[in-house]
Amino acid sequence: MLFAFVVLLPSARGVYYAFTDWDGLDPDFSCVGLDNFTAMLRDADARQAIWHTLLIAVPMTVIQNAVGLVLALGVNTAIKSRNVLRVFLFAPAVITPIVTAYLWRNLLGPDGAANSLLGALGLGAWEQDWLGDPGLALWAVVGVIVWQYAGYSMVIFLAGLQSGPGRCTRRRRSTGPVPYGASGR
């Protein structure tokens, strides 16, 4: 019931209002059909916003899941420090976004730690305005998002890795590969 009230009802109303000329304040509005959507697609700024959203969402999803899988495979071992590693790798996911923003602004700013490190290593020519250059800022944001949320993917993949039946692994190790069609199905 709470889900319906908090998620479904507002979403349905949002869809309904998308087909009207309601400005959010005036109690009077009328149905305009697809006019809002055609106006949005004609607007260059809206098209650029959609493109940037896709440019962040697609690489972020792929990279975040790949990193999460690699991390899950790395901590799904019998090493003694695996629980400490899991905590450190999941920690960025529980840091509030405002703290993450300040952290990365101080790391990637023009006088931040990344440029200071490059200068100290004699790579001053590689110093960049990571967040100010339009060509780099988008990818810096993708990197920050991946850093922050790869821990979630790691936990999901780790749960999947650890929930599988151990007997499948034991059988494969003890009998070797099973010929095609001999699996008993």
CSV table of C-alpha atoms in Angstrom, one decimal:
chain,number,residue,atom,x,y,z
A,1,MET,CA,0.0,0.0,0.0
A,2,LEU,CA,2.8,2.4,0.9
A,3,PHE,CA,4.6,1.6,-2.4
A,4,ALA,CA,1.4,2.4,-4.3
A,5,PHE,CA,1.0,5.7,-2.4
A,6,VAL,CA,4.7,6.8,-2.6
A,7,VAL,CA,5.7,5.5,-6.1
A,8,LEU,CA,2.8,4.4,-8.3
A,9,LEU,CA,0.3,7.2,-7.7
A,10,PRO,CA,2.9,10.0,-8.2
A,11,SER,CA,4.2,8.3,-11.3
A,12,ALA,CA,0.8,7.9,-12.8
A,13,ARG,CA,0.0,11.5,-12.1
A,14,GLY,CA,3.2,12.6,-13.7
A,15,VAL,CA,2.4,10.6,-16.8
A,16,TYR,CA,-1.1,12.2,-16.9
A,17,TYR,CA,0.3,15.8,-16.4
A,18,ALA,CA,2.9,15.2,-19.2
A,19,PHE,CA,0.0,15.3,-21.7
A,20,THR,CA,-1.4,18.6,-20.3
A,21,ASP,CA,-0.3,22.2,-20.4
A,22,TRP,CA,-0.3,22.4,-16.6
A,23,ASP,CA,2.5,24.7,-15.3
A,24,GLY,CA,2.5,23.3,-11.8
A,25,LEU,CA,0.8,26.3,-10.2
A,26,ASP,CA,-2.3,27.2,-12.1
A,27,PRO,CA,-5.4,25.0,-11.2
A,28,ASP,CA,-6.7,25.2,-14.7
A,29,PHE,CA,-5.1,23.1,-17.4
A,30,SER,CA,-6.1,21.3,-20.6
A,31,CYS,CA,-5.0,18.2,-22.5
A,32,VAL,CA,-2.4,18.9,-25.2
A,33,GLY,CA,-1.6,15.4,-26.4
A,34,LEU,CA,1.9,14.9,-27.6
A,35,ASP,CA,2.6,18.7,-28.0
A,36,ASN,CA,4.9,18.7,-24.9
A,37,PHE,CA,7.0,15.9,-26.3
A,38,THR,CA,7.3,17.3,-29.9
A,39,ALA,CA,8.3,20.7,-28.4
A,40,MET,CA,10.9,19.0,-26.3
A,41,LEU,CA,12.4,17.1,-29.3
A,42,ARG,CA,12.5,20.4,-31.2
A,43,ASP,CA,14.5,22.1,-28.5
A,44,ALA,CA,18.2,21.8,-29.0
A,45,ASP,CA,19.0,22.1,-25.2
A,46,ALA,CA,16.5,19.3,-24.4
A,47,ARG,CA,18.1,17.1,-27.1
A,48,GLN,CA,21.5,17.8,-25.7
A,49,ALA,CA,20.3,17.0,-22.2
A,50,ILE,CA,18.9,13.7,-23.4
A,51,TRP,CA,22.2,12.9,-25.2
A,52,HIS,CA,24.3,13.7,-22.1
A,53,THR,CA,22.0,11.5,-20.0
A,54,LEU,CA,22.5,8.6,-22.4
A,55,LEU,CA,26.2,9.3,-22.5
A,56,ILE,CA,26.4,9.0,-18.7
A,57,ALA,CA,23.8,6.2,-18.2
A,58,VAL,CA,25.1,3.7,-20.7
A,59,PRO,CA,28.8,3.7,-19.9
A,60,MET,CA,28.1,4.0,-16.2
A,61,THR,CA,25.8,0.9,-16.2
A,62,VAL,CA,28.3,-1.2,-18.2
A,63,ILE,CA,31.4,-0.1,-16.3
A,64,GLN,CA,29.8,-0.2,-12.9
A,65,ASN,CA,28.6,-3.8,-13.4
A,66,ALA,CA,31.9,-4.9,-14.9
A,67,VAL,CA,33.8,-3.4,-11.9
A,68,GLY,CA,31.2,-4.8,-9.5
A,69,LEU,CA,31.7,-8.3,-11.0
A,70,VAL,CA,35.5,-8.1,-10.8
A,71,LEU,CA,35.3,-6.9,-7.2
A,72,ALA,CA,32.8,-9.7,-6.3
A,73,LEU,CA,35.1,-12.3,-7.9
A,74,GLY,CA,38.0,-10.8,-6.0
A,75,VAL,CA,36.4,-10.9,-2.6
A,76,ASN,CA,34.7,-14.3,-3.1
A,77,THR,CA,37.9,-16.0,-2.0
A,78,ALA,CA,39.1,-17.7,1.1
A,79,ILE,CA,41.6,-14.9,2.0
A,80,LYS,CA,41.6,-13.8,5.6
A,81,SER,CA,41.0,-10.1,4.9
A,82,ARG,CA,38.0,-10.7,2.6
A,83,ASN,CA,35.5,-9.2,5.1
A,84,VAL,CA,37.7,-6.1,5.6
A,85,LEU,CA,38.0,-5.7,1.8
A,86,ARG,CA,34.2,-6.0,1.4
A,87,VAL,CA,33.7,-3.2,3.9
A,88,PHE,CA,36.2,-0.9,2.2
A,89,LEU,CA,34.8,-1.7,-1.3
A,90,PHE,CA,31.2,-1.1,-0.2
A,91,ALA,CA,32.0,2.0,1.9
A,92,PRO,CA,31.7,4.5,-1.0
A,93,ALA,CA,28.1,3.3,-1.6
A,94,VAL,CA,27.0,4.5,1.9
A,95,ILE,CA,28.8,7.9,1.8
A,96,THR,CA,26.3,10.6,1.2
A,97,PRO,CA,26.4,12.2,-2.3
A,98,ILE,CA,27.3,15.7,-0.8
A,99,VAL,CA,30.4,14.2,0.8
A,100,THR,CA,31.3,12.4,-2.4
A,101,ALA,CA,30.9,15.7,-4.3
A,102,TYR,CA,33.3,17.6,-2.0
A,103,LEU,CA,35.8,14.7,-2.0
A,104,TRP,CA,36.0,14.5,-5.8
A,105,ARG,CA,35.9,18.3,-6.2
A,106,ASN,CA,39.0,18.5,-4.0
A,107,LEU,CA,40.7,15.6,-5.9
A,108,LEU,CA,39.8,16.7,-9.4
A,109,GLY,CA,39.7,20.5,-9.1
A,110,PRO,CA,42.3,22.6,-10.9
A,111,ASP,CA,44.5,22.8,-7.8
A,112,GLY,CA,43.3,19.4,-6.5
A,113,ALA,CA,45.2,16.3,-5.5
A,114,ALA,CA,45.2,14.7,-9.0
A,115,ASN,CA,47.0,17.6,-10.6
A,116,SER,CA,49.3,18.0,-7.6
A,117,LEU,CA,50.3,14.3,-7.9
A,118,LEU,CA,50.9,14.7,-11.7
A,119,GLY,CA,53.1,17.8,-11.0
A,120,ALA,CA,55.1,16.0,-8.3
A,121,LEU,CA,55.7,13.1,-10.7
A,122,GLY,CA,57.0,15.5,-13.3
A,123,LEU,CA,53.9,15.1,-15.5
A,124,GLY,CA,52.8,18.7,-15.3
A,125,ALA,CA,51.9,18.6,-19.0
A,126,TRP,CA,49.1,16.1,-18.1
A,127,GLU,CA,47.5,18.4,-15.5
A,128,GLN,CA,43.9,19.1,-16.5
A,129,ASP,CA,40.8,21.0,-15.4
A,130,TRP,CA,39.1,17.6,-14.9
A,131,LEU,CA,35.7,19.1,-14.0
A,132,GLY,CA,35.9,22.3,-16.0
A,133,ASP,CA,36.8,20.9,-19.5
A,134,PRO,CA,33.5,19.7,-21.2
A,135,GLY,CA,35.4,16.9,-22.9
A,136,LEU,CA,36.6,15.5,-19.6
A,137,ALA,CA,33.9,16.5,-17.1
A,138,LEU,CA,31.4,14.0,-18.4
A,139,TRP,CA,33.8,11.1,-18.1
A,140,ALA,CA,35.0,12.4,-14.7
A,141,VAL,CA,31.3,12.3,-13.5
A,142,VAL,CA,31.0,8.7,-14.9
A,143,GLY,CA,34.1,7.7,-13.0
A,144,VAL,CA,32.8,9.2,-9.7
A,145,ILE,CA,29.4,7.5,-10.1
A,146,VAL,CA,31.1,4.2,-10.8
A,147,TRP,CA,33.4,4.6,-7.8
A,148,GLN,CA,30.5,5.4,-5.6
A,149,TYR,CA,28.0,2.7,-6.7
A,150,ALA,CA,30.2,-0.3,-7.9
A,151,GLY,CA,29.9,-1.5,-4.3
A,152,TYR,CA,26.2,-2.1,-4.8
A,153,SER,CA,26.9,-4.2,-7.9
A,154,MET,CA,29.6,-6.1,-6.0
A,155,VAL,CA,27.2,-7.0,-3.2
A,156,ILE,CA,24.6,-8.2,-5.7
A,157,PHE,CA,27.1,-10.3,-7.7
A,158,LEU,CA,28.6,-11.6,-4.5
A,159,ALA,CA,25.2,-12.7,-3.3
A,160,GLY,CA,24.7,-14.6,-6.5
A,161,LEU,CA,28.1,-16.2,-6.4
A,162,GLN,CA,27.6,-17.4,-2.8
A,163,SER,CA,24.0,-18.5,-3.2
A,164,GLY,CA,24.8,-21.1,-5.9
A,165,PRO,CA,24.8,-24.7,-4.9
A,166,GLY,CA,28.3,-26.0,-4.0
A,167,ARG,CA,27.5,-29.4,-5.4
A,168,CYS,CA,27.7,-28.1,-9.0
A,169,THR,CA,31.2,-26.9,-8.4
A,170,ARG,CA,32.2,-30.1,-6.7
A,171,ARG,CA,30.8,-32.2,-9.5
A,172,ARG,CA,32.6,-30.2,-12.2
A,173,ARG,CA,35.9,-30.6,-10.3
A,174,SER,CA,35.5,-34.3,-9.6
A,175,THR,CA,34.2,-35.5,-13.0
A,176,GLY,CA,35.6,-33.0,-15.4
A,177,PRO,CA,33.5,-31.5,-18.3
A,178,VAL,CA,30.2,-33.2,-19.1
A,179,PRO,CA,29.7,-34.1,-22.8
A,180,TYR,CA,27.0,-32.1,-24.6
A,181,GLY,CA,23.6,-33.7,-24.1
A,182,ALA,CA,24.7,-35.9,-21.2
A,183,SER,CA,23.5,-33.6,-18.5
A,184,GLY,CA,20.4,-35.6,-17.8
A,185,ARG,CA,17.9,-33.1,-19.1
